[in-house]
Coordinates of C-alpha atoms and ligand atoms in Angstrom, one line a residue:
M1 CA -9.9 -0.2 9.5
P2 CA -11.4 -2.8 11.8
L3 CA -9.2 -5.8 12.4
E4 CA -11.8 -8.2 11.0
D5 CA -11.8 -6.3 7.7
I6 CA -8.0 -6.7 7.4
I7 CA -8.4 -10.4 8.1
A8 CA -11.2 -10.7 5.6
R9 CA -9.1 -9.0 2.9
I10 CA -6.2 -11.4 3.7
N11 CA -8.5 -14.4 3.5
A12 CA -10.1 -13.2 0.3
E13 CA -6.6 -12.9 -1.3
E14 CA -5.6 -16.3 -0.1
V15 CA -8.7 -17.9 -1.7
R16 CA -8.3 -15.9 -4.9
T17 CA -4.7 -17.1 -5.3
G18 CA -5.3 -20.7 -4.4
R19 CA -3.8 -20.7 -1.0
S20 CA -5.4 -22.2 2.0
E21 CA -7.6 -19.7 3.9
G22 CA -6.0 -18.6 7.2
S23 CA -2.5 -19.6 6.2
T24 CA -1.1 -16.1 6.5
H25 CA -0.1 -14.8 10.0
L26 CA -1.2 -11.3 10.7
I27 CA 1.3 -9.3 12.8
A28 CA -0.3 -6.2 14.2
V29 CA 2.5 -3.6 14.3
S30 CA 1.9 -1.6 17.4
K31 CA 5.0 0.6 17.4
V32 CA 4.4 4.2 18.5
Q33 CA 0.7 3.5 19.0
P34 CA -1.0 4.6 22.2
N35 CA -1.6 1.8 24.7
D36 CA -5.4 2.1 24.5
R37 CA -5.4 1.3 20.8
V38 CA -3.2 -1.7 21.4
E39 CA -5.4 -2.9 24.3
A40 CA -8.5 -2.5 22.1
V41 CA -7.0 -5.0 19.6
L42 CA -6.0 -7.4 22.4
K43 CA -9.6 -7.3 23.7
Q44 CA -10.8 -8.3 20.2
G45 CA -8.8 -11.5 20.8
H46 CA -5.7 -10.7 18.6
R47 CA -2.5 -12.0 20.0
V48 CA 0.3 -11.5 17.5
F49 CA 2.1 -8.1 17.6
G50 CA 5.2 -6.5 16.2
E51 CA 7.4 -3.8 17.5
N52 CA 10.4 -2.0 16.0
K53 CA 12.5 -1.2 19.1
V54 CA 13.6 -3.3 22.0
Q55 CA 13.3 -0.4 24.5
E56 CA 9.8 0.5 23.5
A57 CA 8.7 -3.1 23.6
A58 CA 10.3 -3.5 27.1
S59 CA 8.3 -0.5 28.3
K60 CA 4.9 -1.8 27.3
W61 CA 4.7 -5.6 26.7
P62 CA 5.6 -7.1 30.1
D63 CA 2.4 -5.4 31.4
F64 CA 0.2 -6.6 28.5
R65 CA 1.7 -10.1 28.9
S66 CA 0.7 -10.2 32.6
R67 CA -2.9 -9.3 31.6
F68 CA -3.4 -11.2 28.4
D69 CA -2.5 -14.9 27.8
G70 CA -0.8 -16.2 24.7
I71 CA 0.8 -13.1 23.3
E72 CA 3.3 -13.6 20.5
L73 CA 5.7 -10.7 20.1
H74 CA 7.8 -10.1 16.9
L75 CA 10.8 -7.8 16.6
L76 CA 10.7 -6.1 13.2
G77 CA 13.4 -3.3 13.5
P78 CA 17.2 -3.4 13.4
L79 CA 18.8 -5.1 16.4
Q80 CA 21.9 -3.6 18.0
T81 CA 24.3 -6.3 19.1
N82 CA 24.4 -5.0 22.7
K83 CA 20.6 -5.5 23.0
T84 CA 20.6 -9.0 21.7
K85 CA 20.0 -10.7 25.1
Q86 CA 17.2 -8.4 26.1
A87 CA 15.6 -8.9 22.7
M88 CA 15.8 -12.7 23.1
E89 CA 14.1 -12.5 26.4
L90 CA 11.3 -10.2 25.2
F91 CA 10.5 -11.5 21.7
D92 CA 9.2 -14.8 20.3
V93 CA 10.4 -14.1 16.8
I94 CA 13.1 -11.7 15.4
H95 CA 12.7 -10.6 11.7
S96 CA 15.9 -8.5 11.4
L97 CA 18.9 -10.9 11.4
D98 CA 21.1 -9.1 9.0
R99 CA 24.8 -9.6 9.8
I100 CA 27.3 -12.3 10.9
K101 CA 28.2 -10.5 14.1
L102 CA 24.6 -10.6 15.2
A103 CA 24.3 -14.2 14.1
R104 CA 27.3 -15.2 16.3
K105 CA 25.9 -13.3 19.3
L106 CA 22.5 -15.0 19.0
A107 CA 24.2 -18.4 18.8
T108 CA 26.3 -17.8 21.9
L109 CA 23.4 -16.5 23.9
A110 CA 21.1 -19.3 22.6
T111 CA 23.5 -21.8 24.2
E112 CA 23.6 -19.8 27.4
L113 CA 19.9 -19.3 27.7
G114 CA 18.9 -22.7 26.4
R115 CA 16.5 -21.1 23.9
C116 CA 16.3 -18.9 20.9
P117 CA 13.5 -17.0 19.2
D118 CA 12.6 -18.1 15.7
L119 CA 14.5 -16.0 13.2
F120 CA 13.9 -14.3 9.8
I121 CA 16.9 -13.1 7.8
Q122 CA 16.3 -9.6 6.4
V123 CA 17.2 -9.2 2.8
N124 CA 17.7 -5.7 1.3
T125 CA 16.0 -6.6 -2.0
G126 CA 16.4 -3.0 -3.3
K127 CA 20.0 -2.7 -2.1
E128 CA 19.1 0.6 -0.5
D129 CA 21.8 2.3 1.6
Q130 CA 19.4 3.4 4.3
K131 CA 18.0 -0.1 4.8
A132 CA 19.3 -3.0 6.8
G133 CA 19.6 -6.5 5.3
V134 CA 21.9 -8.7 3.3
H135 CA 22.0 -8.0 -0.4
P136 CA 20.2 -10.7 -2.5
E137 CA 23.5 -12.0 -3.9
E138 CA 24.9 -12.5 -0.4
A139 CA 21.8 -14.2 0.9
D140 CA 22.6 -17.9 0.1
A141 CA 26.0 -17.7 1.8
F142 CA 24.6 -15.9 4.8
I143 CA 21.8 -18.4 5.3
A144 CA 24.4 -21.2 5.2
E145 CA 26.5 -19.5 7.8
C146 CA 23.5 -19.1 10.1
R147 CA 22.6 -22.8 9.6
D148 CA 26.2 -23.7 10.5
L149 CA 25.7 -21.8 13.8
S150 CA 22.5 -24.0 14.4
L151 CA 20.3 -20.9 14.5
P152 CA 16.5 -21.5 14.1
V153 CA 16.1 -19.6 10.8
I154 CA 12.5 -20.0 9.6
G155 CA 12.4 -17.6 6.7
L156 CA 13.3 -14.3 5.0
M157 CA 12.0 -10.8 5.5
C158 CA 12.1 -7.7 3.2
I159 CA 10.9 -4.1 3.1
P160 CA 10.7 -3.0 -0.6
P161 CA 11.8 0.4 -1.8
A162 CA 8.9 2.9 -1.4
E163 CA 8.8 4.0 -5.0
E164 CA 9.0 0.5 -6.7
E165 CA 6.4 -2.1 -7.4
P166 CA 6.5 -4.3 -4.2
S167 CA 5.4 -7.5 -6.0
L168 CA 8.8 -7.7 -7.8
H169 CA 10.6 -7.6 -4.5
F170 CA 8.2 -10.1 -2.9
A171 CA 8.8 -12.5 -5.8
L172 CA 12.5 -12.1 -5.5
L173 CA 12.4 -12.8 -1.7
A174 CA 10.2 -15.9 -2.4
K175 CA 12.7 -17.2 -5.0
I176 CA 15.6 -16.8 -2.6
A177 CA 13.7 -18.6 0.2
K178 CA 12.6 -21.4 -2.1
R179 CA 16.1 -22.2 -3.4
N180 CA 17.3 -22.3 0.2
G181 CA 14.5 -24.5 1.5
L182 CA 13.0 -21.8 3.7
E183 CA 9.2 -21.7 4.3
G184 CA 8.7 -18.4 6.0
L185 CA 8.2 -15.1 4.1
S186 CA 7.7 -12.0 6.2
M187 CA 6.6 -9.4 3.7
G188 CA 3.7 -6.9 3.1
M189 CA 2.7 -3.9 5.1
S190 CA -0.5 -1.6 5.2
G191 CA -0.1 -0.5 1.6
D192 CA 0.7 -3.8 0.0
F193 CA -0.2 -6.8 2.2
E194 CA -2.6 -8.2 -0.4
R195 CA 0.1 -8.3 -3.0
A196 CA 2.4 -10.0 -0.5
V197 CA -0.2 -12.6 0.2
A198 CA -0.5 -13.2 -3.5
Q199 CA 3.3 -13.8 -3.6
G200 CA 3.1 -16.3 -0.8
A201 CA 3.7 -14.2 2.4
T202 CA 3.4 -16.4 5.5
H203 CA 3.6 -13.3 7.8
V204 CA 2.3 -9.8 6.9
R205 CA 3.2 -6.9 9.1
V206 CA 0.3 -4.4 9.2
G207 CA 0.4 -1.3 11.4
S208 CA -1.4 1.9 10.4
A209 CA -4.2 0.1 8.5
I210 CA -5.2 -1.5 11.8
F211 CA -4.4 1.2 14.4
G212 CA -4.5 4.4 12.4
E213 CA -1.6 6.7 11.5
R214 CA 1.3 6.8 13.9
D215 CA 1.8 10.1 15.7
Y216 CA 5.6 10.7 16.0
G217 CA 5.1 14.2 17.4
Ligands
LIG1 C1 6.4 0.1 10.8 C2 6.6 -1.2 10.1 C3 5.6 -2.0 9.5 C4 4.1 -1.5 9.5 O1 4.0 -0.5 8.7 P1 2.5 0.1 8.2 O2 2.8 0.8 7.0 O3 2.1 1.0 9.3 O4 1.7 -1.1 8.1 C5 5.9 -3.2 9.0 N1 7.2 -3.6 9.0 C6 8.2 -2.9 9.5 C7 9.6 -3.5 9.4 C8 8.0 -1.7 10.0 O5 9.0 -1.0 10.5

């Protein structure tokens, strides 16, 4: 689907639910997509992109950054502690802060580098074994620990279970964010971004609806 159609659908949902038009950030998720598809979206003027893996991002984004100004890159996938420094140098925002060991590493490196990407804490709202993220009942304490480390936490992120109604998970994430005074809500993907906007998403992460299906072959 053309990028402008996705943006139009987001804007329509903002208006329908009484939010201000254009208040949702659209992250175009370019993981696994061929470079020509990514470049086409860059040439349409879009600048906010998401990747899942540090290595993959390192192999393609330095070149795009040298050719296009103003790119904002978001890390969406799990971050191994030993790749923290590389991730901090590559990404503007990290959505997958999910454990205290990673929080401590980010804090140490932030002092060393003199800067830190904005951070979302990932919450495993469905408490699924295969998914990263702190469980909902651990979230308040973890947010407090991250704040004690002076980390720039701007919001919460979730990936709802595939077989459940995502709106319930989006509402839970919004509730946890609100009671902790956090503004950012990273939620909603190709199949459910409008429902996420309706629940107050500040950042939607849309991949295949923009670029087409990913070819993992
Ligand atoms: C791949 C991915 C997306 C985008 O998924 P689509 O269904 O292609 O829109 C969003 N968020 C995360 C964390 C992802 O890994």
